[in-house]
Coordinates of C-alpha atoms and ligand atoms in Angstrom, one line a residue:
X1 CA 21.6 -41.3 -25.5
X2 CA 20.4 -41.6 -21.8
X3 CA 21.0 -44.3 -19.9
X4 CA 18.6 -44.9 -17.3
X5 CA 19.2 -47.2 -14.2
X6 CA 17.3 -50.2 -14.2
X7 CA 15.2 -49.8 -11.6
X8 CA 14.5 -53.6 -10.7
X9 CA 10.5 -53.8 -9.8
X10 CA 9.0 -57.2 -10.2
X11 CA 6.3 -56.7 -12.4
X12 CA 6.3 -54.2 -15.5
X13 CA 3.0 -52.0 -14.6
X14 CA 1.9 -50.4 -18.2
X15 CA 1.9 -46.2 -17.7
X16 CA -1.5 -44.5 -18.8
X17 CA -0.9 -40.6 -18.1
X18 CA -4.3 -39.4 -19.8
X19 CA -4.5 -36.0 -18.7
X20 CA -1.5 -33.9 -20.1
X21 CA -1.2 -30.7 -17.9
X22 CA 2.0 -30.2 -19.0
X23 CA 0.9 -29.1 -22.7
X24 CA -0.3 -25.4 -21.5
X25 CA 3.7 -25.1 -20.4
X26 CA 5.5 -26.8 -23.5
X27 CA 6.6 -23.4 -24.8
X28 CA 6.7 -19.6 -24.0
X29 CA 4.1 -18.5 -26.3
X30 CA 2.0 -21.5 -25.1
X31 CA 2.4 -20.1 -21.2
X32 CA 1.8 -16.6 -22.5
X33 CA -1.4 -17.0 -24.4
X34 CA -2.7 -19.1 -21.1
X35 CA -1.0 -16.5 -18.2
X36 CA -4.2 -15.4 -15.9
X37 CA -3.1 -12.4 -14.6
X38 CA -0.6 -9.5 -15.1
X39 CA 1.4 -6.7 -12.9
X40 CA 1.6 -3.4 -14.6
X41 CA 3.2 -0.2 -13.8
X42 CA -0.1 1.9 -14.1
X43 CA -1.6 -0.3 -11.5
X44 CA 1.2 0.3 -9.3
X45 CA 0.9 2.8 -6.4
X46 CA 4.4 4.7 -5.1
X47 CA 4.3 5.4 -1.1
X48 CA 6.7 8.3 -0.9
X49 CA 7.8 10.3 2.0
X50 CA 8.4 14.0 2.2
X51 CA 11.2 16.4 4.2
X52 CA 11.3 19.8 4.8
X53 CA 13.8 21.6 2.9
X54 CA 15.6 21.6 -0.4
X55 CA 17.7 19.1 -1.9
X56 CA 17.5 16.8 1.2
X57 CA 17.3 13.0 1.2
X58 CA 17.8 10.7 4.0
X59 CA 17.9 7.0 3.1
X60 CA 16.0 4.9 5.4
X61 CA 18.0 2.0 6.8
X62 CA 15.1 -0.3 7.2
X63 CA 13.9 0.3 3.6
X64 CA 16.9 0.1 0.8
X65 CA 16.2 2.4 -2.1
X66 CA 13.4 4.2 -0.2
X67 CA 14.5 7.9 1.1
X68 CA 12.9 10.8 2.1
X69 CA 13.1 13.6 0.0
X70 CA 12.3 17.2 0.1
X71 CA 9.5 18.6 -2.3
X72 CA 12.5 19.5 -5.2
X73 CA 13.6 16.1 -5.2
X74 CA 10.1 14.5 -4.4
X75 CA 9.5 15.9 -7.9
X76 CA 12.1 14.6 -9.7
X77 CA 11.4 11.7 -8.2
X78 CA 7.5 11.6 -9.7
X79 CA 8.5 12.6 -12.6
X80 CA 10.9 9.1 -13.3
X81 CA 8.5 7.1 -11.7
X82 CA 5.8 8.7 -14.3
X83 CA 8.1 8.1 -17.2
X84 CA 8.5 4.4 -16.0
X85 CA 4.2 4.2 -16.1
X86 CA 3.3 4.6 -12.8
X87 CA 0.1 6.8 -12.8
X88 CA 0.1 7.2 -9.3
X89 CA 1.8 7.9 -5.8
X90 CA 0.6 8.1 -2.4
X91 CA 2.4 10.7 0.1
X92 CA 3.5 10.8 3.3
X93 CA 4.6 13.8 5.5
X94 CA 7.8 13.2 7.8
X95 CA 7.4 15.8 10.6
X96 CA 10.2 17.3 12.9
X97 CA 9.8 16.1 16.3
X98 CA 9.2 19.8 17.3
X99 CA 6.1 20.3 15.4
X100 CA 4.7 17.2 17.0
X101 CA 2.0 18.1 19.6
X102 CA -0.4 16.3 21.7
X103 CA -3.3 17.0 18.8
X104 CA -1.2 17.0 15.8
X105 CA -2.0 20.7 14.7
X106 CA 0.7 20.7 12.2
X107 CA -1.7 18.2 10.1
X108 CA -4.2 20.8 10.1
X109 CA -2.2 23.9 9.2
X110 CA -2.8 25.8 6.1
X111 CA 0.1 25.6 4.1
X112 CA 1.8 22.2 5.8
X113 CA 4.3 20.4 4.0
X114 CA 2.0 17.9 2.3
X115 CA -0.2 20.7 0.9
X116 CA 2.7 22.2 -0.8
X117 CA 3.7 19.1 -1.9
X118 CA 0.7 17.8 -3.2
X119 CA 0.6 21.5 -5.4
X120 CA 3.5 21.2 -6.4
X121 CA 3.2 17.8 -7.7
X122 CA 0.2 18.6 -9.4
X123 CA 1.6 22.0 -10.8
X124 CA 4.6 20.1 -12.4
X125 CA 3.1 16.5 -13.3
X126 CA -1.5 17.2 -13.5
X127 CA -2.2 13.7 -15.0
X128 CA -0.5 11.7 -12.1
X129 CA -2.9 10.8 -9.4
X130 CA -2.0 12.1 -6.2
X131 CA -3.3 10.5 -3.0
X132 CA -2.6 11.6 0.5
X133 CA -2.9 9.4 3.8
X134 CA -4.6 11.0 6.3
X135 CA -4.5 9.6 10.0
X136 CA -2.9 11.8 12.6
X137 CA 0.6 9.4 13.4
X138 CA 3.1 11.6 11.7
X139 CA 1.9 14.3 13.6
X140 CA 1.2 13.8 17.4
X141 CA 4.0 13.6 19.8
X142 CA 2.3 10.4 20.8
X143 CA 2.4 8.7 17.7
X144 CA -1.4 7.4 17.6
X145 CA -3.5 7.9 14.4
X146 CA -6.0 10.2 16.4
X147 CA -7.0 12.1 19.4
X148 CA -6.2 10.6 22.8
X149 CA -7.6 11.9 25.9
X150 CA -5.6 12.0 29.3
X151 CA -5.9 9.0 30.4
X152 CA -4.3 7.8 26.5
X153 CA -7.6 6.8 25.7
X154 CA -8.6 7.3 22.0
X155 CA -11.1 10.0 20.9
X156 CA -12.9 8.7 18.0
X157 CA -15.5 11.7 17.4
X158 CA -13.7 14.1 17.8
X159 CA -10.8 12.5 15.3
X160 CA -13.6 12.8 13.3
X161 CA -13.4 16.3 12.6
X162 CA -9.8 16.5 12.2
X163 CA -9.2 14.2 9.5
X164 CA -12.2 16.0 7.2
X165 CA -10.4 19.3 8.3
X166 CA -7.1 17.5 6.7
X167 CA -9.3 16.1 3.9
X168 CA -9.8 18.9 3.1
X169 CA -6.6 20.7 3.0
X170 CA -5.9 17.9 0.4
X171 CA -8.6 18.1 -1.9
X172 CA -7.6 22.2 -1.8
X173 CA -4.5 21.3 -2.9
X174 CA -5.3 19.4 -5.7
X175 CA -4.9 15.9 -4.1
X176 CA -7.3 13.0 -6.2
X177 CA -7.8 10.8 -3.7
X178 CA -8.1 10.7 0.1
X179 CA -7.1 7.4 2.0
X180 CA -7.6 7.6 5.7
X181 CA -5.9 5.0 7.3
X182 CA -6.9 6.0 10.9
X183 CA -9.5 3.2 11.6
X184 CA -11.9 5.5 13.1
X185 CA -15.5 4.4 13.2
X186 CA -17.6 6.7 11.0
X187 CA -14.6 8.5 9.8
X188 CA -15.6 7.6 5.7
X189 CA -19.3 8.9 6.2
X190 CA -18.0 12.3 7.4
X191 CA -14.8 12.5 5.6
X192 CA -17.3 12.5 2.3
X193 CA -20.1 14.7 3.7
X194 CA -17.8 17.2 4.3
X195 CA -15.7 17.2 1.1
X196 CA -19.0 17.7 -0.6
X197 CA -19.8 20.0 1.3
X198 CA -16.6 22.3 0.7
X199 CA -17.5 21.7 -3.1
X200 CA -15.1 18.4 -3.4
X201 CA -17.5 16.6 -5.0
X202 CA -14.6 14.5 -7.6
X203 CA -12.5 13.6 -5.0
X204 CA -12.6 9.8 -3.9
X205 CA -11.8 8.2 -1.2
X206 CA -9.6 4.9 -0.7
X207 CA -10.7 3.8 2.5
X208 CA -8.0 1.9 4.6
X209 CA -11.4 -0.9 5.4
X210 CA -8.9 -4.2 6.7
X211 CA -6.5 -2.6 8.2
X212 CA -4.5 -4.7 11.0
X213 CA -2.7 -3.9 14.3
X214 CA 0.4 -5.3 12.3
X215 CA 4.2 -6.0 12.8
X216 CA 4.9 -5.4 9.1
X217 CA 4.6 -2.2 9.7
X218 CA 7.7 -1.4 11.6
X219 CA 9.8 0.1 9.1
X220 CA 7.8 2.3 8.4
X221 CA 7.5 4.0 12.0
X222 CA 11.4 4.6 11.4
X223 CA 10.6 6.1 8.5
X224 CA 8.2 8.5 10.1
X225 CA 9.1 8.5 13.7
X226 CA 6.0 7.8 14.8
X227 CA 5.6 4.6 16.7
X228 CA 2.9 5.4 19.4
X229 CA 5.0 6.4 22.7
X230 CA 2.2 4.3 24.4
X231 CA 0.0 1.5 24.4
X232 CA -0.5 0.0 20.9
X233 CA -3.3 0.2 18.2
X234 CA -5.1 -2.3 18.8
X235 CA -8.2 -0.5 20.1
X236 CA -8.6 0.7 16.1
X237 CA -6.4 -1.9 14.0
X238 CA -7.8 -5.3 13.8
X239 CA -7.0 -8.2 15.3
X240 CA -4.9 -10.5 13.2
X241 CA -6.7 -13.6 14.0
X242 CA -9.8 -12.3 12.2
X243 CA -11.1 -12.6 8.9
X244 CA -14.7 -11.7 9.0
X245 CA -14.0 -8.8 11.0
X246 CA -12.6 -7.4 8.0
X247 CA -14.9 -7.8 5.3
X248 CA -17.5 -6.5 8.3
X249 CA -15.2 -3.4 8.3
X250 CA -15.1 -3.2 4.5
X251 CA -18.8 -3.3 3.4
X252 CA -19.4 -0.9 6.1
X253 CA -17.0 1.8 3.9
X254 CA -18.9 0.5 1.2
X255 CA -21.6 1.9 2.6
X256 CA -20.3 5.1 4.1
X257 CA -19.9 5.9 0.5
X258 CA -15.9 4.9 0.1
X259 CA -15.0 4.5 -3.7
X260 CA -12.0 1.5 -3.0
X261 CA -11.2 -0.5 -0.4
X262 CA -7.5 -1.4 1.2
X263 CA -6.8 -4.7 2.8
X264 CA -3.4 -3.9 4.4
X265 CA -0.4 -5.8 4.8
X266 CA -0.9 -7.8 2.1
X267 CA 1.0 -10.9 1.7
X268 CA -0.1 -12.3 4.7
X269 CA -3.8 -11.0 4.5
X270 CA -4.5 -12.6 1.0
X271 CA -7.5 -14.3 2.3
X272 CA -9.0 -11.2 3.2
X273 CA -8.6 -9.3 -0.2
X274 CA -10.0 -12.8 -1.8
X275 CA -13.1 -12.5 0.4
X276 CA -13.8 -8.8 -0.2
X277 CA -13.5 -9.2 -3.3
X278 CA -16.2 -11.5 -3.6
X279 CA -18.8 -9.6 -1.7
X280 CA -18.2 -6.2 -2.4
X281 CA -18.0 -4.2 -6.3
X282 CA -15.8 -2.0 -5.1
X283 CA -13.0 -2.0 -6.6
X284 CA -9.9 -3.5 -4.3
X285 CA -6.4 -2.6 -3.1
X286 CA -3.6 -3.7 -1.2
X287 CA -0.7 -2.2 0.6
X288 CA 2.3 -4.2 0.2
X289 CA 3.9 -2.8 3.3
X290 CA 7.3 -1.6 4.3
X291 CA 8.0 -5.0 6.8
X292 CA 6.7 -6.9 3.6
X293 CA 9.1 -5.0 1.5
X294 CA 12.5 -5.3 4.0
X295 CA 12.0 -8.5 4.5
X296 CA 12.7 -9.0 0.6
X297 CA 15.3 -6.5 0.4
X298 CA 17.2 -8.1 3.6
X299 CA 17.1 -11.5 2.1
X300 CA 18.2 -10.5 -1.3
X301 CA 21.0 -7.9 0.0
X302 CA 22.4 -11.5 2.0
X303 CA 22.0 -12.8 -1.5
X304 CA 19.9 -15.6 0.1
X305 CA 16.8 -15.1 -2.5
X306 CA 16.4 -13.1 -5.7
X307 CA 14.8 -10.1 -4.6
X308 CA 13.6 -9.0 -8.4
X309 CA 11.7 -12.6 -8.4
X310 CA 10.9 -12.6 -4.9
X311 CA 8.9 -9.1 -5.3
X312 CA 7.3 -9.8 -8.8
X313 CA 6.2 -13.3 -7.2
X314 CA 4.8 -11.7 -4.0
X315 CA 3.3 -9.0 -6.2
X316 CA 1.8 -11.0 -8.7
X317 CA 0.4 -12.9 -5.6
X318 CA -1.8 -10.2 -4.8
X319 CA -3.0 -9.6 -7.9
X320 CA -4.2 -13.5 -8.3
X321 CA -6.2 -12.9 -4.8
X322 CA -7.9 -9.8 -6.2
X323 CA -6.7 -6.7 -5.6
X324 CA -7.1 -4.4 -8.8
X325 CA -3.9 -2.1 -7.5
X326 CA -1.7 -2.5 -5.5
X327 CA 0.6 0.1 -3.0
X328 CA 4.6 -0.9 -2.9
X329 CA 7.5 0.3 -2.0
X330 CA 8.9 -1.8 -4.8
X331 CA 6.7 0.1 -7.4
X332 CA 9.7 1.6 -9.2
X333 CA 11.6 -1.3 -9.5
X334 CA 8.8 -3.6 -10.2
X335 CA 8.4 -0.6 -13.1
X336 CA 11.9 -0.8 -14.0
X337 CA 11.2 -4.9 -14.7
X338 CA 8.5 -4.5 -16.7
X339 CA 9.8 -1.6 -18.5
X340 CA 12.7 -3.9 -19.7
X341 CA 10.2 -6.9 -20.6
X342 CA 10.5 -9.2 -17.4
X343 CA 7.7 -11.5 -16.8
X344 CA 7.0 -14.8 -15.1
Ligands
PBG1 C1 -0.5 5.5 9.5 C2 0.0 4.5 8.6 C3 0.8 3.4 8.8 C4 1.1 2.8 7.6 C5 0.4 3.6 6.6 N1 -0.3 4.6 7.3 C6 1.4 2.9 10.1 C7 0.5 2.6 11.2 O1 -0.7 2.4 11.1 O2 1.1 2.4 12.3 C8 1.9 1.7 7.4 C9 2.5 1.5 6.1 C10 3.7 0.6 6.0 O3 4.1 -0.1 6.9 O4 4.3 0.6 4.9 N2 -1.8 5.4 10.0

């Protein structure tokens, strides 16, 4: 029996609720047969980074449970994540600070580390996709994502021919999809032209089309080494206080013939994916990135959130403003969730 306080008003008002909202909640089978939309494993991308060597891994301090790994333990690695249903990872070259040059050579070298990666990925595990970033940061001793003249000015053309020339060191290596995240002008046009041309006609490309001049992605620089050693990006990355920027930036990848789109960070760029989404067919990604990711795992490791709910909510986030996949760093553990039957 409850006893309620009297609550003392004056005059008995009669209560009239006629619109019960609360019905769709009563029960979980109620909630499930009305849940809108859904994370799964398969629509999960895995952003991994690769060492030199065999059976290395160096945890990264800013990113708890994300290491680098050489190509024996990358593929150990792939092969848990694949039996936990994630379909697909995108890879990242860490490069010794010695083979870091002025025009990045090393990402244009037959036989570099992420070829032989990306083979031997696709030798071991064929029905996982395989996509490769390809912007020229990991590789220049400067750190910026293409060319750069002497006065540190960017070269956008002539970026141009590089990244097909690592395009297409990819595709030759079995790589599925190509996902420049340079922010070159033209750089979608020309990365397809010439993939065709060398006979890559089945290999897509995930163009990097909202791509900001962004924080959030600090960690990840310490993960590569590669924050520029001058200047910033913001002659390529957009400006954060922009919104129609980006979907201008987007349908024109559309047009140069890209086959998704990336709205990157995420969390914090929802409106954008919401927008694209609306006026384009493509179909939509986002990157969840590694600032979006520490931030969760430095709460949680102060035990100030729950980082399992904390990343399903932010995840599930994305997926309610659109995005059809979506790139994490918490893919495997998001996997490991659902494997075990988590939901909202
Ligand atoms: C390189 C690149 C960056 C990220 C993906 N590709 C960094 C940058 O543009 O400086 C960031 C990813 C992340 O923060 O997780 N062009």
């Amino acid at each position: 029996m409850l006893i309620q306080p009297s609550l003392n008003l004056e005059k008995k008002i009669p209560i009239l609720v006629d619109k019960r909202l609360r019905r769709n909640r009563r029960t979980p089978a109620i909630r499930a047969l009305v849940q809108e939309n859904y994370l799964q494993a398969q629509q999960l991308v895995a952003p991994l980074f690769i060492l030199e060597g065999r059976n290395r891994e160096e945890p990264i301090a800013s990113m708890p449970g994300i290491s680098r790994l050489s190509i024996d333990l990358l593929i150990q690695k792939v092969i848990k994540l694949y039996e936990l249903g994630i379909r697909a990872v995108d890879l990242f070259p860490v490069i010794s600070a010695d083979a870091k040059d002025t025009f990045g050579s090393e990402a244009i070298r037959e036989g570099n580390l992420l070829q032989q990666a990306v083979y031997e990925i696709k030798n071991v595990l064929p029905e996982l996709c395989v996509m490769v970033d390809v912007a020229l940061d990991p590789y220049t001793d400067h750190g910026h994502d293409g060319l750069v003249d002497d006065k540190g000015a960017i070269l956008n053309d002539a970026t141009l021919e590089v990244l097909a020339r690592m395009s297409i060191l990819a595709a030759d290596a079995g790589a599925d999809i190509i996902a420049p995240s340079d922010m070159m002008d033209g750089r979608v046009a020309h990365i397809r032209k010439v993939l065709d041309a060398h006979g890559h006609i089945e290999v897509s490309i995930l163009a990097y089309a909202a791509k900001y001049a962004s924080a959030f992605y600090g960690p990840f620089r310490d993960a590569l080494q590669s924050a520029p050693k001058f200047g910033d990006k913001k002659t390529y990355q957009l400006n954060p206080a922009n919104s129609r920027e980006g979907i201008r930036e987007s349908l024109c990848d559309e047009e140069e013939g890209a086959d998704f789109l990336l709205v990157k960070p995420a969390l914090a760029y929802l409106d954008l994916i919401y927008r694209i989404k609306e006026v384009s067919h493509l179909p939509i990604a986002a990157y969840h990135v590694s600032g979006e990711y520490a931030m969760i795992m430095a709460a949680a490791e102060r035990g100030w959130i729950d980082g399992d709910r904390i990343l399903a909510e932010s995840l599930i986030s994305i997926k309610r403003a659109g995005a059809d996949f979506i790139l994490t760093y918490g893919a495997e553990r998001m996997a490991e969730l659902l494997k075990s039957g988590w939901n909202f």
